Amino acid sequence: MKKLVVLLSVLALMLAAVAVVSTAAPINVTYWTAPNPTQEVFWRDLAEKFNASQDEINVYVTAMVETPTSESTITNAIAGGKAPASSGNIFPGFGATLVNSEALVALDTLPGWDELVQKRAMGEIVEGWKFADGHVYILPIYANAMLFGWRIDILKELGFNEPPTTYSGIMDVGAALKAEYPDKFLMARDALINPTWWQRWFDFFMLYDAASDGQPFVTGSKVTANDEAVIAVFQFYGDLKANDYLLTQKATSPFETGLAVWRDLGPWSFPGWKENWPELVLNETFVTAPPPLPDDVTLAAGAQPKTFADAKGLVVYAQRSAEEQAAIWEFIKWVFTDPINDRAWVDATGMLPMRGDLTTNATFAKVFENNPALKGYADEMAYAVPAMANDKFADIQTALGEEGLIPVILGKKTPEQGWADAKAAIEAILAR
Amino acid sequence: MKRTRWIEVRGWSLTSPYLIFTLIFFIIPLIWGIVLLFTNWNLISPHRDFVGFANFIEALKSPKVHAAFFTTYKVMAIFIPTVLTSSLAIALLINSIPRLKGLISVGFFLPYLVSGVAVALVVNGVLSYNSPLSPMFRRLFGCVPDWFGNSTLAVMVISLMITWKLSGYYALIFLSGLSSIPKELYEAADIDGAGWWTKLFKITIPMLYPALYTVIILAVGLMFGIFTEPYMLTGGGPDLATHTWVLEIYYQAFSSMRAGYASMIALINATVTFISIIIIRKIMEGWGKRHGWT
């Protein structure tokens, strides 16, 4: 009997030990990063440091598959019940699809949100990321306020010491360029006649956001675009093509080779230029500038034209358990409450973190010393307009190209007719 | 009785891998696709509405579906004659070579194995405005043709890319057909004084009927699944001139997140493919009958 009691006691102790061990086991959570080697390295490095700093949570970082797109990979994962705890690379339009599908956690309901917003100086920024229900579902990580690049070396040869700021100024540069170099173009962009939806971010929306002072293109299920601004942008591109200033054929590195003197330019181009086009030097061969404006649009003193921002953030998925959501949130807070990590982000990716103190926080001073070209992007951050937060973003932007911009550029429609047709098509999409 | 049962069990066991494969990758997706046809589901939302035939009506009215329908036949009109001519020419060439037939056949087959994405990138570079070939185009045409901005040229380029990729593969099918034509037929024709062209049209092509039949059915079927080339080079433009069925299904499913509507387009695509192949089969069988094939 004694032996049995001892045996049972030992068994009970062993079971208790197992239970203690299992309750002490860390929670494993997965974070999906964009399929970009630099971002992957950044997140893996931080996850390792975070995992080493405590025992309760283990964060695994995996690059999401981008075949066919990162959005479809996330969709498939949710559909299959295999969503990660959190992922990056989410832009507002896709975020709207996820929010409407009840797939995301409202981040502003999680503990420590206010502290995170305050420490990252994002108070004003997150206002623009609120969805229709007033909640924030995407934590903005980075924004590339898009600028235009100009071949200032060629412009100077033509007698222009600064890039033009108005549509008529650009036409003057075009005329001078054609007179001097008939084979060169102001802009070479074959994507202008490609209906793929996201191309519109980098041609139409850059100019539209400037011309309309950032007036929302769509609000809820209504087209709220500034008609005059849309028509002005259509007219401008149509005029560029009609005057042979715009090349819509495919061309290899047209800006870099000097075939074209003007292009949309994101900061992600600079690392590649450093390696492959060392002759492209800021203020010597090229400069960056905000989008030009229609001649009849004037800005308030000291203001800059608005522009499209290629902005993305991270989300927490509702599909995971509350315990996993809390665990990944701890990691996210740990990363973004320390500006050193945002500094590491710029160093690793060359893209600017979305924080309000970028130009005033001493942590980032060295960034601009080492990469002077990024300063222009940081200055433009306050004037950056993110992509539309509408779940029909792809259809809307495809219709904008197919019914409006592309036929106008090809001379098949007038700007007014193009916009009337595009607007009707977009309204039909929104009513669906 | 026991033996019969054992034979049955063995038969089912041996066929089970294929049956399981078919069940998982064909039957279940097919049933699921049919369910999706009548919904507006985006695959992730907890809400899914039954929309009846709304997807069907929208697809029938859609200019993009119409464009996909016509693009397929436009590409087919260029692709079928060019691929038949080139693959038959390759097969005849290889067949006339006394040695190293296998090695040379593999050489022609290689384009079939090359990634469509890689080919598209090369074509993109070669036909770009400032490619090393552009001075030649300027001399020939007085300008660099707008290969992807002109509807006709864009369709032509895509058709020829697919022709290049598949000629070697189809040539292998023709080559096996050529090897089964009795030599006596050519000897008899030689005695009758028939020339090379006469022998080609009166003996070789009619005798290649089974291979020709296979190649044409394969080629027609392939036309309804074109994706990589327009996706990489034109995005379906200009003016939907290169917009294909699979491109539309892809955009609807993965950009617009409209799984139900994409399934409906896929079903219409499958129906059109089926009808087209039936028609081509009838035409081919009629031609075969006239040449003594039953």
XYZ file of C-alpha atoms in Angstrom:
726
model
C 0.000 0.000 0.000
C 2.859 2.300 0.979
C 4.553 1.561 -2.321
C 1.398 2.402 -4.209
C 1.081 5.737 -2.423
C 4.716 6.550 -3.201
C 4.245 5.552 -6.831
C 1.085 7.640 -7.167
C 2.822 10.582 -5.515
C 5.743 10.334 -7.915
C 3.337 10.135 -10.867
C 1.384 13.135 -9.561
C 4.617 15.097 -9.167
C 5.701 14.191 -12.688
C 2.334 15.269 -14.104
C 2.522 18.528 -12.165
C 6.036 19.113 -13.464
C 4.853 18.512 -17.030
C 1.959 20.922 -16.447
C 4.309 23.555 -15.032
C 6.676 23.100 -17.961
C 3.841 23.315 -20.464
C 2.381 26.476 -18.915
C 5.833 28.028 -18.886
C 6.430 27.178 -22.542
C 6.699 30.303 -24.672
C 3.944 31.272 -27.108
C 5.023 30.857 -30.691
C 3.805 33.494 -33.107
C 4.617 34.167 -36.743
C 5.221 37.463 -38.477
C 5.127 37.611 -42.274
C 7.410 40.195 -43.775
C 7.344 41.531 -47.338
C 9.284 39.284 -49.728
C 12.165 41.706 -49.861
C 15.626 40.597 -48.672
C 16.393 43.822 -46.815
C 13.087 43.809 -44.930
C 13.508 40.131 -44.178
C 16.929 40.736 -42.608
C 15.585 43.678 -40.595
C 12.685 41.700 -39.114
C 14.674 38.519 -38.475
C 17.303 40.498 -36.632
C 14.712 42.214 -34.429
C 12.863 38.956 -33.739
C 16.105 37.347 -32.596
C 16.815 40.237 -30.238
C 13.244 40.213 -28.915
C 13.258 36.438 -28.370
C 16.535 36.742 -26.475
C 15.182 39.566 -24.318
C 12.382 37.517 -22.705
C 11.124 33.936 -22.278
C 7.378 34.173 -22.838
C 7.144 34.827 -26.569
C 8.918 33.363 -29.565
C 8.519 35.335 -32.780
C 9.203 33.557 -36.053
C 9.752 35.706 -39.117
C 8.932 34.370 -42.567
C 8.872 36.155 -45.913
C 5.441 35.873 -47.484
C 5.203 34.338 -50.908
C 4.600 36.889 -53.645
C 3.253 34.463 -56.218
C 0.970 35.590 -57.712
C 0.788 38.556 -55.279
C 1.383 39.072 -51.576
C -2.307 40.043 -51.251
C -3.460 36.723 -52.718
C -1.050 34.856 -50.439
C -2.621 36.524 -47.417
C -6.121 35.863 -48.763
C -5.316 32.191 -49.319
C -3.803 31.902 -45.848
C -6.911 33.375 -44.224
C -9.183 31.207 -46.381
C -7.202 28.149 -45.320
C -7.231 29.115 -41.625
C -3.453 29.566 -41.640
C -3.077 33.321 -41.251
C 0.016 34.458 -39.349
C -0.363 36.455 -36.144
C 0.727 39.560 -38.017
C 2.060 40.635 -41.395
C 3.487 43.722 -43.046
C 3.203 44.996 -46.640
C -0.448 46.040 -46.259
C -1.604 49.166 -48.086
C -4.877 50.907 -47.215
C -6.885 49.510 -50.164
C -6.152 45.889 -49.328
C -6.537 46.793 -45.666
C -10.110 47.889 -46.471
C -10.803 44.473 -48.029
C -9.513 42.775 -44.884
C -11.440 45.103 -42.569
C -14.686 44.523 -44.500
C -14.040 40.800 -44.204
C -13.609 41.136 -40.423
C -10.123 39.672 -40.726
C -8.229 42.283 -38.697
C -7.901 43.363 -35.084
C -8.515 47.066 -34.348
C -5.067 48.065 -33.103
C -6.335 51.084 -31.178
C -8.248 48.715 -28.881
C -5.087 46.904 -27.820
C -3.288 47.842 -24.589
C -0.428 50.307 -24.999
C -1.688 51.814 -28.274
C -1.627 55.385 -27.016
C 1.893 55.005 -25.690
C 3.055 53.558 -29.001
C 1.468 56.406 -30.964
C 3.028 58.968 -28.669
C 6.508 57.405 -28.644
C 6.526 57.109 -32.438
C 5.099 60.626 -32.886
C 2.267 59.265 -35.035
C -0.656 61.221 -33.588
C -1.474 63.097 -36.794
C -0.405 60.282 -39.071
C -2.819 57.683 -37.669
C -5.727 60.108 -38.106
C -5.369 59.549 -41.859
C -5.345 55.777 -41.361
C -8.666 55.515 -39.548
C -11.338 53.452 -41.250
C -15.029 54.284 -41.556
C -15.760 52.843 -38.074
C -13.189 55.200 -36.522
C -10.682 52.459 -35.685
C -7.094 51.993 -36.820
C -6.400 48.529 -38.220
C -3.074 49.186 -39.953
C 0.006 50.408 -38.136
C 1.754 52.635 -40.709
C 5.366 51.499 -40.984
C 6.799 53.384 -43.907
C 5.794 55.867 -46.546
C 7.545 56.843 -49.693
C 6.154 60.238 -50.567
C 6.693 59.987 -54.295
C 8.727 62.654 -56.020
C 9.754 63.256 -59.600
C 13.355 62.978 -60.700
C 14.803 65.420 -63.257
C 18.023 65.079 -65.244
C 19.313 68.462 -64.154
C 22.491 68.054 -66.238
C 20.418 67.947 -69.436
C 18.068 70.681 -68.214
C 21.034 72.969 -67.593
C 22.278 72.306 -71.118
C 18.885 73.507 -72.313
C 19.110 76.658 -70.198
C 16.907 75.576 -67.256
C 18.659 75.738 -63.881
C 15.718 74.344 -61.943
C 12.999 71.830 -62.702
C 9.726 73.362 -63.892
C 6.888 73.545 -61.386
C 3.903 74.040 -63.688
C 2.431 72.197 -66.663
C 3.285 75.060 -69.033
C 6.828 75.127 -67.642
C 7.143 71.438 -68.477
C 5.893 72.068 -72.010
C 8.594 74.746 -72.372
C 11.251 72.232 -71.315
C 9.765 69.716 -73.768
C 9.952 72.206 -76.653
C 13.567 73.099 -75.808
C 14.498 69.427 -75.466
C 13.012 68.470 -78.836
C 14.709 71.418 -80.510
C 18.100 70.370 -79.145
C 17.679 66.584 -79.004
C 14.870 65.387 -81.296
C 15.424 61.762 -80.231
C 15.041 62.416 -76.516
C 11.796 62.588 -74.561
C 10.573 64.414 -71.491
C 9.208 61.195 -70.072
C 9.417 57.550 -71.137
C 6.790 55.459 -69.406
C 5.201 52.517 -71.211
C 3.072 51.854 -68.122
C 0.996 54.893 -69.073
C -0.804 52.727 -71.610
C -0.817 49.620 -69.384
C -4.155 49.153 -67.611
C -2.637 47.397 -64.565
C -4.282 49.129 -61.604
C -1.262 49.968 -59.429
C 0.513 51.800 -62.259
C -1.965 54.648 -61.739
C -0.372 55.377 -58.350
C 2.812 56.504 -60.030
C 1.445 58.483 -62.957
C -2.110 59.654 -62.355
C -2.304 59.968 -58.567
C 1.007 61.800 -58.182
C -0.283 64.603 -60.405
C -3.893 64.378 -59.228
C -3.013 64.714 -55.528
C -0.988 67.823 -56.377
C -3.617 69.364 -58.659
C -6.501 68.713 -56.231
C -4.553 69.443 -53.044
C -5.182 65.884 -51.946
C -8.964 65.817 -52.448
C -10.127 62.219 -51.855
C -10.802 60.416 -55.115
C -13.450 58.174 -53.599
C -15.249 58.513 -50.277
C -17.263 55.509 -49.154
C -19.280 54.509 -52.209
C -19.140 57.916 -53.909
C -16.731 59.425 -56.418
C -15.543 62.610 -54.737
C -12.701 63.432 -57.104
C -12.037 66.994 -58.142
C -13.316 66.964 -61.753
C -11.180 69.896 -62.873
C -8.032 68.337 -61.450
C -8.686 64.976 -63.149
C -9.361 66.627 -66.507
C -6.247 68.803 -66.125
C -4.092 65.706 -65.505
C -5.647 63.856 -68.470
C -5.150 66.927 -70.671
C -1.532 67.250 -69.552
C -0.610 63.659 -70.394
C -2.560 63.922 -73.666
C -0.607 67.070 -74.581
C 2.721 65.426 -73.725
C 1.911 62.561 -76.097
C 0.496 64.798 -78.829
C 3.697 66.874 -78.801
C 5.901 63.763 -78.884
C 7.343 64.597 -75.463
C 6.108 61.307 -74.037
C 7.419 57.906 -75.096
C 4.942 55.110 -74.339
C 7.048 52.382 -75.938
C 9.063 50.101 -73.712
C 12.565 51.455 -73.125
C 15.419 50.152 -70.999
C 16.489 52.534 -68.185
C 15.406 55.642 -70.138
C 16.079 58.145 -67.325
C 19.406 56.628 -66.390
C 20.618 56.629 -70.009
C 19.321 60.156 -70.644
C 16.732 59.078 -73.215
C 14.189 60.788 -70.938
C 14.766 63.639 -68.505
C 11.786 63.253 -66.161
C 10.380 60.318 -64.209
C 8.521 59.326 -61.072
C 11.161 58.451 -58.512
C 10.964 56.489 -55.272
C 13.830 56.212 -52.785
C 14.146 52.484 -53.528
C 15.920 53.415 -56.794
C 18.971 54.878 -55.063
C 20.679 51.682 -53.815
C 20.502 50.254 -57.367
C 21.807 53.488 -58.845
C 24.748 53.485 -56.463
C 25.775 50.132 -57.870
C 24.799 50.350 -61.549
C 24.665 54.063 -62.350
C 27.329 55.750 -60.182
C 27.314 58.720 -62.576
C 23.863 59.663 -61.259
C 24.712 62.070 -58.454
C 22.251 64.264 -56.591
C 22.406 67.927 -57.666
C 24.957 67.106 -60.367
C 23.117 64.846 -62.780
C 19.706 64.638 -61.157
C 17.456 66.413 -58.665
C 14.172 65.483 -57.052
C 11.101 67.717 -57.086
C 7.467 67.583 -55.996
C 4.821 67.065 -58.696
C 4.119 70.015 -61.010
C 0.829 71.888 -60.835
C -1.669 73.068 -63.449
C -1.026 76.717 -64.286
C -4.212 77.946 -62.615
C -3.510 76.213 -59.277
C -1.613 78.172 -56.656
C -0.438 77.069 -53.237
C -0.474 78.867 -49.921
C 2.842 80.493 -49.009
C 5.323 77.913 -47.749
C 3.189 74.941 -48.770
C 4.331 72.219 -51.139
C 2.247 70.333 -53.693
C 0.726 67.144 -52.328
C 1.771 63.839 -53.765
C 0.913 60.177 -53.671
C 2.566 58.179 -50.901
C 3.431 54.553 -51.371
C 2.656 53.763 -47.752
C 2.384 50.386 -46.114
C 1.871 49.063 -42.645
C 1.342 45.991 -40.544
C -1.786 44.329 -39.238
C -2.761 41.777 -36.594
C -5.068 39.002 -37.804
C -8.324 38.263 -36.027
C -8.067 34.590 -36.982
C -5.371 33.915 -34.375
C -6.199 33.374 -30.701
C -6.349 36.297 -28.257
C -3.182 34.940 -26.644
C -1.287 35.005 -29.949
C -2.631 38.471 -30.787
C -1.419 39.762 -27.414
C 1.970 38.111 -27.928
C 2.595 39.585 -31.373
C 1.373 42.970 -30.130
C 4.035 42.874 -27.423
C 6.638 42.333 -30.146
C 5.236 45.133 -32.309
C 5.272 47.562 -29.371
C 8.806 46.508 -28.488
C 9.939 47.264 -32.063
C 8.210 50.570 -32.638
C 8.580 52.319 -29.293
C 12.337 52.547 -29.802
C 13.426 55.023 -32.526
C 16.683 53.083 -32.907
C 14.681 50.350 -34.638
C 13.186 52.844 -37.081
C 16.695 54.088 -37.738
C 17.755 50.486 -38.426
C 14.801 50.241 -40.824
C 16.021 53.200 -42.928
C 19.558 51.874 -42.900
C 18.394 48.435 -44.038
C 15.740 49.360 -46.588
C 16.401 52.954 -47.649
C 12.708 53.704 -47.020
C 11.490 56.298 -44.553
C 9.582 55.194 -41.461
C 6.239 56.879 -40.984
C 6.838 59.009 -37.952
C 6.089 62.636 -37.381
C 9.504 63.545 -35.936
C 11.653 62.287 -38.761
C 13.302 65.605 -39.485
C 13.478 66.774 -35.849
C 14.510 63.616 -33.969
C 18.303 63.538 -33.540
C 18.302 59.748 -34.059
C 17.668 60.320 -37.778
C 20.071 63.216 -38.355
C 22.847 60.930 -39.598
C 20.459 59.236 -42.049
C 20.079 62.410 -44.054
C 23.768 63.207 -43.830
C 24.599 59.826 -45.327
C 21.704 59.825 -47.836
C 21.031 63.438 -48.811
C 18.583 62.322 -51.511
C 16.236 61.070 -48.776
C 15.859 64.556 -47.300
C 13.478 65.602 -50.092
C 11.286 62.597 -49.336
C 11.234 63.388 -45.629
C 10.263 67.015 -46.349
C 7.419 65.827 -48.590
C 6.093 63.388 -45.963
C 3.718 65.997 -44.523
C 2.151 66.456 -47.976
C 1.852 62.771 -48.804
C -1.552 61.260 -49.565
C -1.833 57.485 -49.079
C -3.660 55.208 -51.523
C -7.450 55.142 -51.372
C -8.794 52.978 -48.554
C -11.529 51.367 -50.602
C -11.879 47.620 -51.037
C -12.655 48.081 -54.757
C -9.341 49.877 -55.298
C -8.137 47.549 -58.061
C -11.305 47.820 -60.145
C -11.495 51.586 -59.633
C -7.920 52.195 -60.742
C -8.210 49.769 -63.643
C -11.330 51.592 -64.878
C -9.556 54.929 -64.456
C -6.836 53.721 -66.813
C -8.949 51.802 -69.305
C -11.805 54.262 -69.654
C -9.985 57.517 -68.990
C -6.256 58.012 -68.955
C -5.169 55.508 -71.622
C -7.709 56.453 -74.341
C -6.913 60.146 -73.747
C -3.175 59.527 -74.139
C -3.799 57.494 -77.284
C -5.923 60.346 -78.672
C -9.106 58.259 -78.761
C -11.041 60.418 -76.288
C -10.990 64.027 -75.171
C -10.032 64.539 -71.504
C -13.644 65.479 -70.695
C -15.041 62.399 -72.427
C -12.382 60.190 -70.831
C -13.229 61.402 -67.345
C -17.001 61.161 -67.959
C -16.586 57.526 -69.073
C -14.166 56.646 -66.283
C -16.389 58.276 -63.668
C -19.443 56.374 -64.921
C -17.478 53.109 -64.838
C -16.186 53.804 -61.304
C -19.677 54.707 -60.077
C -20.954 51.409 -61.472
C -18.152 49.579 -59.631
C -18.936 51.365 -56.369
C -22.647 50.588 -56.728
C -21.934 46.867 -57.201
C -15.290 -15.753 -55.193
C -12.373 -14.933 -52.904
C -10.090 -14.551 -55.904
C -12.505 -12.172 -57.653
C -12.652 -10.054 -54.527
C -8.844 -9.993 -54.327
C -8.641 -8.869 -57.955
C -11.141 -6.104 -57.220
C -9.188 -4.941 -54.155
C -5.936 -4.985 -56.118
C -7.508 -3.035 -58.973
C -8.876 -0.362 -56.656
C -5.547 -0.173 -54.778
C -3.585 0.311 -57.959
C -5.906 2.977 -59.296
C -6.366 4.718 -55.939
C -3.432 7.170 -56.278
C -4.966 8.543 -59.471
C -8.474 8.515 -58.002
C -7.324 10.351 -54.863
C -5.388 12.851 -56.977
C -8.463 13.447 -59.163
C -10.669 13.808 -56.120
C -8.420 16.353 -54.400
C -7.275 18.362 -57.379
C -10.254 18.087 -59.719
C -13.545 16.874 -58.247
C -13.512 18.847 -54.971
C -12.284 22.112 -56.612
C -14.869 21.638 -59.371
C -17.727 21.243 -56.894
C -16.387 24.158 -54.847
C -16.084 26.248 -58.026
C -19.694 25.471 -58.936
C -20.816 26.579 -55.468
C -18.809 29.810 -55.838
C -20.438 30.621 -59.207
C -23.576 31.806 -57.501
C -21.994 33.847 -54.700
C -20.204 37.158 -54.287
C -17.715 35.707 -51.811
C -14.156 37.059 -51.610
C -12.780 33.872 -49.966
C -12.134 35.465 -46.571
C -15.275 37.272 -45.523
C -17.551 35.509 -43.037
C -20.455 36.820 -45.123
C -21.332 35.202 -48.415
C -24.403 36.212 -50.401
C -26.203 34.072 -52.932
C -26.412 36.204 -56.071
C -28.172 33.786 -58.415
C -27.185 34.320 -62.036
C -25.844 37.860 -61.476
C -22.247 36.738 -62.077
C -23.281 34.998 -65.297
C -25.164 38.027 -66.624
C -22.312 40.378 -65.685
C -19.758 38.126 -67.403
C -21.836 37.928 -70.581
C -22.091 41.724 -70.707
C -18.463 42.402 -69.739
C -16.336 44.039 -72.482
C -13.310 42.311 -70.946
C -14.850 38.875 -71.365
C -15.750 39.785 -74.952
C -12.163 40.975 -75.461
C -10.807 37.705 -74.023
C -13.066 35.742 -76.392
C -11.865 37.590 -79.495
C -8.208 37.828 -78.421
C -8.082 34.038 -78.205
C -9.210 33.638 -81.792
C -6.960 36.467 -83.024
C -3.914 34.811 -81.460
C -5.120 31.434 -82.733
C -5.369 32.781 -86.300
C -1.666 33.650 -86.198
C -0.432 30.882 -83.929
C -1.966 27.775 -85.544
C -0.620 28.350 -89.093
C 2.792 29.542 -87.883
C 3.288 26.774 -85.332
C 2.142 24.081 -87.776
C 4.473 25.376 -90.476
C 7.462 25.826 -88.202
C 7.078 22.572 -86.285
C 6.528 20.580 -89.481
C 9.561 22.251 -91.041
C 11.665 21.383 -87.973
C 10.403 17.801 -88.031
C 11.174 17.426 -91.758
C 14.608 18.956 -91.217
C 15.465 16.632 -88.336
C 14.031 13.652 -90.200
C 16.315 14.340 -93.165
C 19.439 14.405 -90.980
C 21.259 11.061 -91.041
C 22.811 11.302 -87.551
C 22.373 12.977 -84.107
C 18.607 13.271 -84.575
C 17.972 12.864 -80.837
C 20.419 15.573 -79.831
C 19.101 18.058 -82.369
C 15.496 17.276 -81.357
C 16.374 18.100 -77.749
C 17.879 21.387 -78.948
C 14.602 22.388 -80.588
C 12.654 21.169 -77.538
C 14.585 23.397 -75.109
C 12.437 26.562 -75.615
C 9.503 24.573 -74.248
C 11.358 24.194 -70.957
C 12.365 27.839 -70.660
C 10.353 29.914 -68.183
C 7.774 32.144 -69.878
C 8.755 34.959 -67.515
C 12.405 34.776 -68.613
C 11.407 34.770 -72.291
C 9.114 37.751 -71.720
C 11.968 39.688 -70.092
C 14.268 38.936 -73.018
C 11.617 39.923 -75.575
C 10.932 43.061 -73.567
C 14.603 44.014 -73.792
C 15.052 43.058 -77.436
C 11.991 44.984 -78.619
C 12.493 48.037 -76.409
C 12.841 51.468 -77.953
C 16.545 51.707 -77.162
C 17.533 48.068 -77.653
C 20.637 47.194 -79.697
C 18.245 46.124 -82.463
C 16.490 49.477 -82.710
C 18.981 50.932 -85.274
C 18.162 47.965 -87.507
C 14.432 48.595 -87.132
C 14.989 52.266 -87.935
C 16.816 51.306 -91.150
C 14.121 48.795 -92.108
C 10.966 50.674 -91.140
C 12.151 54.256 -90.669
C 11.165 54.067 -86.982
C 11.169 51.680 -84.030
C 7.798 49.921 -84.217
C 5.618 50.305 -81.141
C 5.506 46.568 -80.593
C 3.330 46.627 -77.492
C 1.453 49.890 -78.049
C -0.037 48.862 -81.376
C -2.874 46.322 -81.075
C -1.961 44.292 -84.179
C 1.750 44.201 -83.410
C 1.152 43.265 -79.764
C -1.032 40.301 -80.776
C 1.566 39.305 -83.365
C 4.481 39.438 -80.914
C 2.630 37.353 -78.319
C 1.567 34.797 -80.968
C 5.123 34.469 -82.245
C 6.532 34.094 -78.724
C 4.212 31.150 -78.116
C 5.065 29.733 -81.549
C 8.790 29.865 -80.703
C 8.174 28.140 -77.402
C 6.083 25.283 -78.774
C 7.480 24.578 -82.234
C 10.126 22.156 -80.948
C 7.607 20.282 -78.798
C 5.120 19.838 -81.630
C 7.992 18.941 -83.970
C 8.659 15.872 -81.799
C 5.069 14.727 -82.320
C 5.424 15.246 -86.080
C 8.769 13.460 -86.038
C 7.219 10.339 -84.561
C 4.473 10.590 -87.205
C 7.042 10.911 -89.993
C 8.882 7.816 -88.844
C 5.714 5.758 -89.229
C 5.070 6.685 -92.881
C 6.012 3.673 -95.074
C 9.007 4.423 -97.317
C 7.330 2.503 -100.152
C 4.887 5.357 -100.637
C 7.733 7.753 -101.439
C 9.459 5.189 -103.660
C 6.238 4.707 -105.635
C 5.858 8.494 -105.925
C 9.457 8.795 -107.129
C 8.763 6.208 -109.844
C 5.739 8.285 -110.856
C 7.994 11.352 -111.072
C 6.434 13.289 -108.161
C 8.381 16.328 -106.934
C 9.194 17.278 -103.296
C 6.140 19.541 -102.856
C 3.806 16.979 -104.418
C 5.103 14.314 -102.045
C 4.708 16.719 -99.105
C 1.091 17.599 -99.858
C -0.036 14.249 -101.297
C 1.795 11.833 -98.997
C 3.477 13.399 -95.955
C 0.738 15.700 -94.674
C -2.175 13.291 -95.248
C -0.174 10.458 -93.677
C 0.603 12.702 -90.685
C -3.112 12.987 -89.902
C -2.938 11.399 -86.411
C -0.024 13.658 -85.416
C -1.643 16.687 -87.030
C -4.872 15.939 -85.206
C -3.063 15.739 -81.872
C -1.055 18.910 -82.451
C -4.044 20.981 -83.555
C -6.182 19.868 -80.604
C -3.304 20.620 -78.198
C -2.657 24.000 -79.820
C -6.312 25.046 -79.789
C -6.656 24.036 -76.137
C -3.528 25.986 -75.269
C -4.948 29.183 -76.778
C -7.576 29.365 -74.041
C -4.948 29.317 -71.303
C -2.544 32.081 -72.404
C -1.346 34.098 -69.427
C 2.368 34.691 -68.865
C 3.146 36.556 -72.096
C 0.386 39.205 -71.930
C 0.720 39.468 -68.140
C 4.421 40.237 -68.389
C 4.414 42.368 -71.519
C 1.145 44.222 -71.999
C -1.112 43.723 -68.977
C -3.845 42.921 -71.539
C -3.484 46.208 -73.412
C -3.405 48.186 -75.570
C -7.152 48.675 -75.573
C -7.720 45.082 -74.317
C -6.144 43.791 -77.564
C -4.163 41.138 -75.656
C -6.620 40.541 -72.840
C -7.019 36.788 -72.431
C -9.355 34.507 -70.488
C -6.815 33.566 -67.842
C -5.689 37.166 -67.446
C -9.280 38.169 -66.714
C -9.787 35.252 -64.312
C -6.530 36.179 -62.551
C -7.412 39.870 -62.226
C -10.898 39.123 -60.942
C -9.749 36.469 -58.468
C -6.538 38.010 -57.167
C -6.782 41.769 -57.751
C -10.504 42.365 -57.373
C -10.946 39.478 -54.895
C -14.111 38.329 -56.677
C -13.764 34.579 -56.439
C -17.383 33.902 -57.448
C -17.226 36.041 -60.571
C -13.796 34.636 -61.496
C -15.221 31.109 -61.188
C -18.046 32.067 -63.528
C -15.576 33.366 -66.137
C -13.578 30.158 -65.734
C -16.725 28.131 -66.395
C -17.542 30.179 -69.507
C -13.933 29.781 -70.623
C -14.170 26.013 -70.168
C -17.429 25.904 -72.138
C -16.025 27.985 -75.010
C -12.872 25.828 -75.037
C -14.955 22.658 -75.145
C -17.157 23.918 -78.007
C -14.140 25.182 -79.974
C -12.351 21.852 -79.636
C -15.482 19.949 -80.707
C -15.734 22.130 -83.841
C -12.028 21.731 -84.657
C -12.331 17.967 -84.090
C -15.241 17.748 -86.521
C -13.320 19.729 -89.144
C -10.207 17.589 -88.655
C -12.159 14.342 -88.773
C -13.854 15.466 -91.990
C -10.455 16.225 -93.511
C -9.106 12.878 -92.271
C -12.030 10.984 -93.793
C -11.386 12.583 -97.170
C -7.848 11.197 -96.963
C -8.895 7.696 -96.008
C -8.617 7.919 -92.213
C -11.547 6.575 -90.270
